[in-house]
PDB file of C-alpha atoms in Angstrom:
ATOM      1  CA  UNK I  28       0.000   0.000   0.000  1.00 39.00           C
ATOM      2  CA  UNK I  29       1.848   3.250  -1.202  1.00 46.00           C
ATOM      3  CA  UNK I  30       0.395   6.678   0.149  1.00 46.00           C
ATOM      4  CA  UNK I  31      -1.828   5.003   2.645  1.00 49.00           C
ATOM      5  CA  UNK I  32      -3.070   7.338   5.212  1.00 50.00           C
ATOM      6  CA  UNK I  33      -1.601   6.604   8.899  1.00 53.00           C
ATOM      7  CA  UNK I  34      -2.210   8.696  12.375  1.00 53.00           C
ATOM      8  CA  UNK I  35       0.551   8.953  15.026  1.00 58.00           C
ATOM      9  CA  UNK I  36       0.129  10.658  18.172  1.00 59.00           C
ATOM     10  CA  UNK I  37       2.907  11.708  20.302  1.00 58.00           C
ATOM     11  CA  UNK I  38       2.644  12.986  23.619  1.00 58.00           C
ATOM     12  CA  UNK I  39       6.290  13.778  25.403  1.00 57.00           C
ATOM     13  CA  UNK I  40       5.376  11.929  28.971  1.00 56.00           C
ATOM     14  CA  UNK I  41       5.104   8.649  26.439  1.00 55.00           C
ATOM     15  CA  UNK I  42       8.423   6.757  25.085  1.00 52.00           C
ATOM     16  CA  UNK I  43       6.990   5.446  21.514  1.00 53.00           C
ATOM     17  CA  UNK I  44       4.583   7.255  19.464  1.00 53.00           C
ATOM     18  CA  UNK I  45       0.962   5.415  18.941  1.00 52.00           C
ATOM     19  CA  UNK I  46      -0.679   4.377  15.809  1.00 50.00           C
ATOM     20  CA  UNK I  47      -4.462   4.487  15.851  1.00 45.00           C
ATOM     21  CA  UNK I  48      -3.916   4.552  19.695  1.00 42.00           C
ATOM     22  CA  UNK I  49      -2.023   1.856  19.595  1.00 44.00           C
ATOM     23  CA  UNK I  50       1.384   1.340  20.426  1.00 46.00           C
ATOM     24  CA  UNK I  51       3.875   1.050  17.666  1.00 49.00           C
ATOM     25  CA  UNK I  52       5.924  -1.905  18.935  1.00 51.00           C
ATOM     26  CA  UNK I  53       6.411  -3.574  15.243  1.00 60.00           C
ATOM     27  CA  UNK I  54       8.379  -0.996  14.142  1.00 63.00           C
ATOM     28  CA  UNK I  55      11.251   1.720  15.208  1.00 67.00           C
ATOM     29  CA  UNK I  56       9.809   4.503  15.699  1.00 70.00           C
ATOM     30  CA  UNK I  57      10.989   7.040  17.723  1.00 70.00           C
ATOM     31  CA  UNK I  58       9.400  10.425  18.795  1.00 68.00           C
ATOM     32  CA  UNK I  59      11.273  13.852  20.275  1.00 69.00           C
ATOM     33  CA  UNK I  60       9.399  16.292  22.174  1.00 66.00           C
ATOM     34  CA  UNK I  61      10.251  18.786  19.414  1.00 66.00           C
ATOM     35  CA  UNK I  62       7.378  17.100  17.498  1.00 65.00           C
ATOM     36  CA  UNK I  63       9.665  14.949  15.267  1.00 70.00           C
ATOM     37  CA  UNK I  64       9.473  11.733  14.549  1.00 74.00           C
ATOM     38  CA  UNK I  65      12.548   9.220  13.107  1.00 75.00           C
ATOM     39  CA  UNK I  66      11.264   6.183  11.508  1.00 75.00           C
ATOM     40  CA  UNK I  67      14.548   3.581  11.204  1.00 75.00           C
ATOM     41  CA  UNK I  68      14.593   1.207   8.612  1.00 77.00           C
ATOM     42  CA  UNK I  69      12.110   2.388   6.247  1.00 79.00           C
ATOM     43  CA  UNK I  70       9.835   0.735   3.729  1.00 79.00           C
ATOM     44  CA  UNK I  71       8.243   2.008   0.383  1.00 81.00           C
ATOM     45  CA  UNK I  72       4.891   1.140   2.451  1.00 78.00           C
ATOM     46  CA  UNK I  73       6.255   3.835   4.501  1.00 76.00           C
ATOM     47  CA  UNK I  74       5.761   6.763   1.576  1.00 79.00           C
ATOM     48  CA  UNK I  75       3.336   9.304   1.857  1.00 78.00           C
ATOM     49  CA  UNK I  76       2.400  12.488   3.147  1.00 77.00           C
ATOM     50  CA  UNK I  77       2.873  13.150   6.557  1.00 74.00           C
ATOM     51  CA  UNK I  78       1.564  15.840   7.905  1.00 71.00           C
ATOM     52  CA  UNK I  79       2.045  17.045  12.034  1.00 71.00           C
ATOM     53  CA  UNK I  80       0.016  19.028  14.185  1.00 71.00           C
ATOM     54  CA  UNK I  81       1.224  20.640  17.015  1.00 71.00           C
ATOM     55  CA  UNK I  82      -1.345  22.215  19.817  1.00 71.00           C
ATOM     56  CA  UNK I  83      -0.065  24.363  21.801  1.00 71.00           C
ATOM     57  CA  UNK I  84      -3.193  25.714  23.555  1.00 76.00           C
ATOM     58  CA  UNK I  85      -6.778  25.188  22.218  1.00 78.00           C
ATOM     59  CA  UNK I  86      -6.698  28.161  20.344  1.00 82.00           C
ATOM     60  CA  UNK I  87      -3.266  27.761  18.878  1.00 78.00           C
ATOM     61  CA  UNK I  88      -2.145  24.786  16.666  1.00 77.00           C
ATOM     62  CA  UNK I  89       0.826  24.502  14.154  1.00 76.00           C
ATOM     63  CA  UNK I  90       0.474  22.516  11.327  1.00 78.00           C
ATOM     64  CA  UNK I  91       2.897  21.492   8.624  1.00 76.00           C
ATOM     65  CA  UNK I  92       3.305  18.852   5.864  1.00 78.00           C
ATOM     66  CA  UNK I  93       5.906  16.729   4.022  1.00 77.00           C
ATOM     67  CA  UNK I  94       5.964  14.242   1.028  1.00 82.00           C
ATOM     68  CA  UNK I  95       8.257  11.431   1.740  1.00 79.00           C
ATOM     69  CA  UNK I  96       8.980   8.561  -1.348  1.00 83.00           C
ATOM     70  CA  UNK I  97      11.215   5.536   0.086  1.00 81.00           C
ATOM     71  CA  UNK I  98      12.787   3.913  -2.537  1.00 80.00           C
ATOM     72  CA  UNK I  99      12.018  -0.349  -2.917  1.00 80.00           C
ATOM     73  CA  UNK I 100      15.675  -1.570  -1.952  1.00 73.00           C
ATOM     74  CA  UNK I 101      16.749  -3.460  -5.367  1.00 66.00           C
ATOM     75  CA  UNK I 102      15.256  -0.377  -7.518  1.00 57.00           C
ATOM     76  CA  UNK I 103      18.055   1.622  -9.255  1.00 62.00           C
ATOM     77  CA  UNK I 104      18.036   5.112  -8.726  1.00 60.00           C
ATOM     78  CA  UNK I 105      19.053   7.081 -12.059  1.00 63.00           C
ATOM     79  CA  UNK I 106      22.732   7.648 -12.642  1.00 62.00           C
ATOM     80  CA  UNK I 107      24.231  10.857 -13.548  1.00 63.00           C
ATOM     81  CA  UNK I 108      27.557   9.607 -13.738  1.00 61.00           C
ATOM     82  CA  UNK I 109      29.326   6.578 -15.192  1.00 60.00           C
ATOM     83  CA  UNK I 110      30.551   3.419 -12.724  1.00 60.00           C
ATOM     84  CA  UNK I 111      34.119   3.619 -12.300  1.00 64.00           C
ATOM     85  CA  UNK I 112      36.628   1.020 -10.821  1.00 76.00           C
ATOM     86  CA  UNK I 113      39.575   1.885  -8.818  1.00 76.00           C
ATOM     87  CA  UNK I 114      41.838   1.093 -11.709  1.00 76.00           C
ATOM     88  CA  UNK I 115      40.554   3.928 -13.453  1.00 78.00           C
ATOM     89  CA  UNK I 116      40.340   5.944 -10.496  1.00 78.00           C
ATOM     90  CA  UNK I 117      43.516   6.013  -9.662  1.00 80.00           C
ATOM     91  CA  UNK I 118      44.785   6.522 -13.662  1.00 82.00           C
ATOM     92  CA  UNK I 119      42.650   9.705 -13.300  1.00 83.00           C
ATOM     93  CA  UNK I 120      44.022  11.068 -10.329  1.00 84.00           C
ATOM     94  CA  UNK I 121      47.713  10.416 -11.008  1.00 88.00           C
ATOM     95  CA  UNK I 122      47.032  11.579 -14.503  1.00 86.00           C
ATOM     96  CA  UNK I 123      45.611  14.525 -13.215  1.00 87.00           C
ATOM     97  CA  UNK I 124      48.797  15.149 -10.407  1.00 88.00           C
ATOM     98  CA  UNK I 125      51.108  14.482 -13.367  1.00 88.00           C
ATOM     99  CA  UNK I 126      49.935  17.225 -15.383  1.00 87.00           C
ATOM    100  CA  UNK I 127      49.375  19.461 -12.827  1.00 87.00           C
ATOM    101  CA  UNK I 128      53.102  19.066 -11.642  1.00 88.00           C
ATOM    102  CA  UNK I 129      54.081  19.357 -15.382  1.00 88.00           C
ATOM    103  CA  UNK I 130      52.066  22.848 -15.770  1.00 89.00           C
ATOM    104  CA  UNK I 131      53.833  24.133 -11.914  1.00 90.00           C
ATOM    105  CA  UNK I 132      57.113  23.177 -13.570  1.00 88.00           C
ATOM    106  CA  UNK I 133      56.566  25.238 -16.930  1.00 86.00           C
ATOM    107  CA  UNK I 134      55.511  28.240 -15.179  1.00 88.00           C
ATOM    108  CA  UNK I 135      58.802  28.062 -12.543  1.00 86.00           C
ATOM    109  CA  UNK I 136      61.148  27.424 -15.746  1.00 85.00           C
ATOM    110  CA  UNK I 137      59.515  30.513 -17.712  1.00 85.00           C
ATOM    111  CA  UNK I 138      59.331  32.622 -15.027  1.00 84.00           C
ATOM    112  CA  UNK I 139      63.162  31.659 -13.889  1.00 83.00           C
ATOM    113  CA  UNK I 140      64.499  32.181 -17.460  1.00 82.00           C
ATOM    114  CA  UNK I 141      62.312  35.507 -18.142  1.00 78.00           C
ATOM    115  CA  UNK I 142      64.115  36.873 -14.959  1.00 70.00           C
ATOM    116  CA  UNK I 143      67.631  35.810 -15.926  1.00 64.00           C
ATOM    117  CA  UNK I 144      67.375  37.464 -19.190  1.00 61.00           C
ATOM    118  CA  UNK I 145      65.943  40.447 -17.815  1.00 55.00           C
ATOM    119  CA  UNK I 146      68.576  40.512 -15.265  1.00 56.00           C
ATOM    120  CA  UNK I 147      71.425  40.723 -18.285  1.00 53.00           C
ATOM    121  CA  UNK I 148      70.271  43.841 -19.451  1.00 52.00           C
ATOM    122  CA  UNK I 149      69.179  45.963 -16.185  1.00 53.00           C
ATOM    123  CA  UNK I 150      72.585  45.379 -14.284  1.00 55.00           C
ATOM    124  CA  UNK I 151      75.496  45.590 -16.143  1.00 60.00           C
ATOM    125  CA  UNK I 152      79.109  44.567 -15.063  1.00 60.00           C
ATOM    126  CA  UNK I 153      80.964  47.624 -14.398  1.00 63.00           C
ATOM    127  CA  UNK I 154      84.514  47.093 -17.146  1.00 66.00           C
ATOM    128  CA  UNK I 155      87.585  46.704 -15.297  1.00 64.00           C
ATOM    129  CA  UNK I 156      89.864  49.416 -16.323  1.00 61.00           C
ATOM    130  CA  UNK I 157      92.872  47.856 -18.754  1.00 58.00           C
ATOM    131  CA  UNK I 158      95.828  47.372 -16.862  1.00 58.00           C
ATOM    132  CA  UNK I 159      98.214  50.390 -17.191  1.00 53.00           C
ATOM    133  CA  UNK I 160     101.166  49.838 -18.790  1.00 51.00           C
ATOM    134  CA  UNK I 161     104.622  51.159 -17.477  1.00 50.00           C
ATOM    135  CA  UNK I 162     105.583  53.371 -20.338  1.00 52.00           C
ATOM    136  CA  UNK I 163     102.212  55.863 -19.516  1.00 49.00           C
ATOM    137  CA  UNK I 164     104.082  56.446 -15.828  1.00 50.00           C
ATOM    138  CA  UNK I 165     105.263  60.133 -14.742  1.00 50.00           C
ATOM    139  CA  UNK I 166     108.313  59.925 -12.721  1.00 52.00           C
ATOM    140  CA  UNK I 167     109.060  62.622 -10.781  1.00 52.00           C
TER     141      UNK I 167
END
C-alpha cells in the first residue's frame, strides 16, 4: 500500500509514538518532544504524506506537511555519472597530479628564465679598467 493514510500521536510523557492509539511496537519509531518523529529502517509502504500538528493551547495549533517517497531496496536510482573502478580511479588522479606538476614546472622554468634574461640587461658589469702599462708612468 503506497500513500496510505496513517495517524501517530505523540505525547512527550510517552516513550513510543501510537498508531491508531495503539502502540507502535512492530516498528522503530521514535518520537522527540520537538514534534519529530525518526522512523529507522524504512519501507516504500512507509511513503506518503505526513503531515504534524502541534497544539499548543486550544486556540493555537501549528500545522505542517511533508511528502516522503522511500525507494524499494533493489530499484536503481538514475545515474548521472558513469561506474568507475579503482583502476581507473587512480589513472585519473595520477594523470591529473602528473599534469598538474608538469604545468607548476613550466611556469617556474619561464618565469626563472624571463628573470635571468631580464637581469642581463638591467645590471650591467661595471669594465675593469685595462691594466696600465709602465711606459704611460710620470716619474718625478
Amino acid at each position: 500500500m503506497y500513500g496510505g493514510t496513517r495517524l501517530f500521536t505523540y505525547i512527550p510523557g510517552i516513550q513510543r509514538p501510537q498508531r491508531d492509539g495503539s502502540a507502535m511496537g512492530q516498528r522503530d519509531i521514535v518520537g522527540f518532544p520537538n514534534g519529530s518523529m525518526l522512523l529507522r529502517r524504512a519501507q516504500p509502504t512507509d511513503s506518503g504524506t505526513y503531515q504534524v500538528a502541534v497544539t499548543i493551547n486550544s486556540e493555537w495549533t501549528m500545522k505542517a506537511k511533508t511528502e516522503v517517497q522511500v525507494a524499494e531496496k533493489n530499484k536503481e536510482l538514475p545515474s548521472t555519472h558513469l561506474p568507475t573502478n579503482a583502476g581507473i580511479l587512480a589513472a585519473t588522479i595520477i594523470g591529473s597530479l602528473a599534469a598538474g606538476a608538469l604545468l607548476i614546472s613550466c611556469i617556474a622554468y619561464l618565469l626563472v628564465t624571463r628573470n635571468w634574461k631580464g637581469q642581463s640587461h638591467r645590471y650591467r658589469v661595471p669594465r675593469r679598467p685595462s691594466p696600465v702599462s709602465s711606459h704611460c708612468l710620470l716619474k718625478p
